[in-house]
Short mmCIF file of C-alpha atoms in Angstrom, two decimals:
data_model
loop_
_atom_site.label_atom_id
_atom_site.label_comp_id
_atom_site.label_asym_id
_atom_site.label_seq_id
_atom_site.Cartn_x
_atom_site.Cartn_y
_atom_site.Cartn_z
CA MET A 1 -40.01 18.62 27.97
CA ARG A 2 -38.11 16.28 25.63
CA HIS A 3 -37.06 13.60 28.08
CA ARG A 4 -35.58 10.52 26.36
CA ARG A 5 -36.19 12.05 22.95
CA ARG A 6 -33.54 11.01 20.47
CA GLY A 7 -31.97 13.51 18.06
CA ARG A 8 -31.79 17.28 17.80
CA LYS A 9 -34.57 19.57 16.60
CA LEU A 10 -32.13 22.22 15.27
CA GLY A 11 -34.87 24.84 15.57
CA ARG A 12 -36.89 23.36 12.69
CA ASN A 13 -40.02 21.32 12.15
CA PRO A 14 -39.62 17.62 11.22
CA LYS A 15 -39.91 18.16 7.45
CA HIS A 16 -37.36 20.96 7.55
CA GLN A 17 -35.04 18.79 9.64
CA ARG A 18 -35.12 15.97 7.08
CA ALA A 19 -34.54 18.40 4.23
CA LEU A 20 -31.57 19.93 6.06
CA LEU A 21 -29.93 16.58 6.78
CA ARG A 22 -30.43 15.41 3.20
CA SER A 23 -28.86 18.59 1.90
CA LEU A 24 -25.82 18.29 4.19
CA ALA A 25 -25.29 14.60 3.38
CA SER A 26 -25.58 15.24 -0.36
CA ALA A 27 -23.22 18.20 -0.11
CA LEU A 28 -20.58 16.04 1.57
CA LEU A 29 -20.86 13.34 -1.09
CA LEU A 30 -20.86 15.83 -3.97
CA THR A 31 -17.49 17.18 -2.87
CA GLU A 32 -16.05 13.90 -4.22
CA ARG A 33 -17.47 14.46 -7.72
CA ASP A 34 -15.37 15.25 -10.76
CA ALA A 35 -15.56 19.06 -10.69
CA GLU A 36 -12.67 19.91 -13.00
CA PHE A 37 -14.81 22.12 -15.26
CA ASP A 38 -17.38 23.06 -12.62
CA GLU A 39 -17.70 26.73 -11.72
CA ASN A 40 -18.75 25.85 -8.17
CA ALA A 41 -16.00 23.30 -7.49
CA PRO A 42 -15.41 22.30 -3.85
CA LYS A 43 -12.35 23.79 -2.17
CA VAL A 44 -11.42 20.54 -0.40
CA LYS A 45 -12.72 17.13 -1.43
CA GLY A 46 -14.48 15.02 1.16
CA ARG A 47 -15.04 17.85 3.63
CA ILE A 48 -17.75 20.33 4.59
CA ILE A 49 -17.89 22.93 7.37
CA THR A 50 -21.03 23.32 9.46
CA THR A 51 -22.02 23.64 13.12
CA VAL A 52 -21.19 20.93 15.63
CA SER A 53 -24.84 20.04 16.22
CA LYS A 54 -25.60 19.67 12.52
CA ALA A 55 -22.43 17.66 11.90
CA LYS A 56 -23.25 15.19 14.70
CA GLU A 57 -26.83 14.87 13.47
CA VAL A 58 -26.00 14.24 9.80
CA GLN A 59 -23.10 11.86 10.52
CA PRO A 60 -25.32 8.77 11.14
CA LEU A 61 -27.17 9.42 7.86
CA VAL A 62 -23.93 9.49 5.88
CA GLU A 63 -22.62 6.39 7.63
CA ARG A 64 -25.84 4.50 6.92
CA CYS A 65 -25.76 5.36 3.21
CA ILE A 66 -22.13 4.29 2.88
CA THR A 67 -22.87 0.98 4.63
CA ILE A 68 -25.78 0.26 2.28
CA ALA A 69 -23.64 1.05 -0.76
CA ARG A 70 -20.65 -0.93 0.54
CA LYS A 71 -22.68 -4.08 1.07
CA SER A 72 -24.00 -3.94 -2.50
CA LEU A 73 -20.55 -3.87 -4.13
CA SER A 74 -20.30 -7.66 -4.15
CA ALA A 75 -23.53 -7.89 -6.16
CA GLN A 76 -22.19 -5.30 -8.58
CA ASP A 77 -18.99 -7.32 -9.10
CA ALA A 78 -21.03 -10.49 -9.70
CA ALA A 79 -23.20 -8.69 -12.26
CA ASP A 80 -20.17 -7.36 -14.15
CA GLU A 81 -19.27 -10.92 -15.14
CA PHE A 82 -22.46 -11.19 -17.21
CA GLY A 83 -22.51 -7.63 -18.57
CA THR A 84 -21.61 -6.37 -22.03
CA PRO A 85 -19.45 -3.43 -23.13
CA ALA A 86 -21.72 -2.75 -26.12
CA ASP A 87 -23.43 0.63 -26.42
CA ARG A 88 -27.08 0.83 -25.55
CA GLY A 89 -29.23 0.54 -28.70
CA SER A 90 -26.63 -1.27 -30.81
CA ASP A 91 -27.19 -4.63 -32.46
CA GLU A 92 -24.81 -6.34 -30.07
CA TYR A 93 -26.68 -4.86 -27.12
CA ARG A 94 -30.05 -6.05 -28.50
CA SER A 95 -28.73 -9.58 -29.00
CA TRP A 96 -27.35 -9.53 -25.44
CA ARG A 97 -30.77 -8.51 -24.11
CA LYS A 98 -32.30 -11.60 -25.71
CA SER A 99 -29.66 -14.01 -24.40
CA ASN A 100 -29.41 -15.92 -21.14
CA GLU A 101 -26.53 -13.67 -20.05
CA TRP A 102 -28.96 -10.80 -19.59
CA GLN A 103 -31.16 -12.96 -17.37
CA LYS A 104 -28.18 -13.78 -15.17
CA TRP A 105 -27.08 -10.13 -15.12
CA ASN A 106 -30.58 -9.00 -14.19
CA ALA A 107 -30.73 -11.43 -11.28
CA ALA A 108 -27.24 -10.48 -10.05
CA ILE A 109 -27.75 -6.70 -10.27
CA ALA A 110 -31.04 -6.70 -8.34
CA PRO A 111 -29.49 -6.11 -4.85
CA THR A 112 -27.50 -3.16 -6.19
CA ILE A 113 -30.59 -1.55 -7.71
CA THR A 114 -32.45 -2.02 -4.43
CA ALA A 115 -29.57 -0.38 -2.53
CA ARG A 116 -29.49 2.57 -4.94
CA ARG A 117 -33.21 3.13 -4.55
CA LYS A 118 -32.91 2.98 -0.78
CA CYS A 119 -30.10 5.56 -0.78
CA LEU A 120 -32.08 7.74 -3.19
CA ARG A 121 -34.96 7.81 -0.69
CA LEU A 122 -32.53 8.80 2.07
CA LEU A 123 -30.60 11.46 0.11
CA GLY A 124 -33.02 12.67 -2.55
CA ASP A 125 -30.21 13.48 -5.02
CA LYS A 126 -29.39 11.22 -7.98
CA GLN A 127 -25.95 12.71 -8.55
CA ALA A 128 -25.02 12.22 -4.89
CA VAL A 129 -26.14 8.58 -5.09
CA SER A 130 -23.98 8.03 -8.18
CA VAL A 131 -20.95 9.53 -6.45
CA LEU A 132 -21.68 7.40 -3.39
CA PHE A 133 -21.69 4.11 -5.31
CA ASP A 134 -18.92 4.96 -7.79
CA GLU A 135 -16.40 6.91 -5.72
CA VAL A 136 -17.01 6.71 -1.97
CA ALA A 137 -18.22 3.16 -1.29
CA PRO A 138 -15.33 1.34 -3.07
CA ARG A 139 -12.90 3.27 -0.88
CA PHE A 140 -14.35 1.75 2.31
CA VAL A 141 -14.94 -1.79 1.02
CA ASP A 142 -12.71 -3.28 3.76
CA ARG A 143 -13.81 -0.93 6.55
CA PRO A 144 -16.73 -2.13 8.74
CA GLY A 145 -17.69 1.34 9.98
CA GLY A 146 -16.48 4.76 11.10
CA TYR A 147 -16.28 6.39 7.68
CA THR A 148 -16.45 10.03 8.85
CA ARG A 149 -15.10 12.20 11.63
CA VAL A 150 -16.17 15.46 13.26
CA VAL A 151 -13.41 17.94 14.12
CA ARG A 152 -14.22 21.08 16.08
CA LEU A 153 -12.89 24.41 14.86
CA ALA A 154 -11.49 27.03 17.21
CA LYS A 155 -12.82 29.93 15.14
CA PRO A 156 -16.54 30.56 15.75
CA ARG A 157 -19.00 31.43 13.01
CA LEU A 158 -19.40 35.09 12.17
CA GLY A 159 -22.75 36.58 13.07
CA ASP A 160 -23.93 34.33 15.91
CA ALA A 161 -20.59 32.97 17.18
CA GLY A 162 -21.78 29.39 16.70
CA THR A 163 -19.25 26.60 17.24
CA GLN A 164 -18.16 25.27 13.86
CA ALA A 165 -16.89 21.82 12.96
CA ILE A 166 -15.49 19.90 10.00
CA LEU A 167 -17.30 16.81 8.78
CA GLU A 168 -14.99 14.78 6.55
CA PHE A 169 -14.25 11.27 5.33
CA VAL A 170 -11.49 9.32 7.03
CA GLY A 171 -8.51 7.80 5.25
CA VAL A 172 -7.25 10.93 3.46
CA ARG A 173 -5.98 13.30 6.13
CA ASP A 174 -5.35 10.83 8.96
CA ARG A 175 -2.64 11.48 11.49
CA ALA A 176 -0.01 8.79 10.99
CA ILE A 177 1.85 7.68 14.13
CA GLN A 178 5.52 7.13 13.37
CA ARG A 179 7.27 4.54 15.53
CA SER A 180 10.99 4.80 16.20
CA VAL A 181 13.05 2.02 14.67
CA LYS A 182 15.94 0.41 16.55
CA PRO A 183 19.17 1.00 14.62
CA GLU A 184 21.02 -1.94 13.11
CA PHE A 185 24.86 -2.13 13.11
CA ASP A 186 27.04 -4.06 10.72
CA ASP A 187 30.07 -3.84 13.01
CA PRO A 188 29.65 -5.93 16.24
CA SER A 189 31.81 -3.45 18.16
CA GLN A 190 29.30 -0.69 17.53
CA ALA A 191 26.56 -2.93 18.87
CA ASP A 192 28.67 -3.56 22.04
CA ASP A 193 29.22 0.17 22.48
CA ASP A 194 25.50 0.76 22.05
CA SER A 195 24.64 -1.96 24.58
CA SER A 196 27.04 -0.45 27.14
CA ALA A 197 25.39 2.92 26.64
CA ASP A 198 22.03 1.36 27.50
CA GLU A 199 23.21 0.14 30.93
CA THR A 200 21.45 1.40 34.03
CA PRO A 201 23.23 3.54 36.69
CA GLU A 202 23.26 0.56 39.10
CA GLU A 203 25.11 -1.55 36.52
CA ASP A 204 27.60 1.28 35.94
CA ALA A 205 28.23 1.57 39.72
CA SER A 206 28.80 -2.18 40.14
CA ARG A 207 31.15 -2.17 37.15
CA ALA A 208 33.13 0.71 38.73
CA ASP A 209 33.37 -1.13 42.09
CA ASP A 210 34.69 -4.24 40.35
CA GLY A 211 37.32 -2.13 38.60
CA ALA A 212 38.37 -0.54 41.89
CA GLU A 213 38.77 -3.94 43.58
CA ASP A 214 40.89 -5.20 40.69
CA SER A 215 43.17 -2.17 40.88
CA THR A 216 43.59 -2.60 44.68
CA ALA A 217 44.55 -6.25 44.25
CA ASP A 218 47.11 -5.36 41.58
CA ALA A 219 48.67 -2.72 43.83
CA ALA A 220 48.96 -5.20 46.74
CA GLU A 221 50.69 -7.76 44.54
CA ALA A 222 53.10 -5.12 43.31
CA GLY A 223 53.97 -4.12 46.94
CA GLU A 224 54.79 -7.70 47.84
#
């Protein structure tokens, strides 16, 4: 019995589990690649469809990779100050390699290289790591966590009727809550009419009683 055992086995041995999670995480990241001339282009960017159990199991792996990449962006920005736009192998590039600027760039870029190697060990796909650091991580630079969501689908999977779910990045197809705005009037009379319309029934009843008393007093004065 698997009491207090963390995670899901997914009907696979440990090596197969790790391979499956790496494949799903890389597939989600590769949907953000530039696939304009790719024959196997993704239908929707930033989204994959899988079972609920697999989506919940791969979600922490994707979140961890994005956090590692996001924290290394500051080192990348610091290294860009000492970089050079020269092509690799040119004379300008060779002179830059022998200067003190390269020493500063090498020291500043070290945390980014370490983060890339760590993500490469987690994902096992160089293209997915490049997309992670170039496309996905800069998008969540100001977000401390919660980069993905799992949305259940009502339609089950054909064949075994497994419950399907969507694993996607947040920030693209979020549900925006629209708040009603109180209208503004240029004419003060319209504002008075609007304020009278907002009165409660008790206020309307008291106003009617006051009007009735005034009319009774006027009639008594007229009779005298």
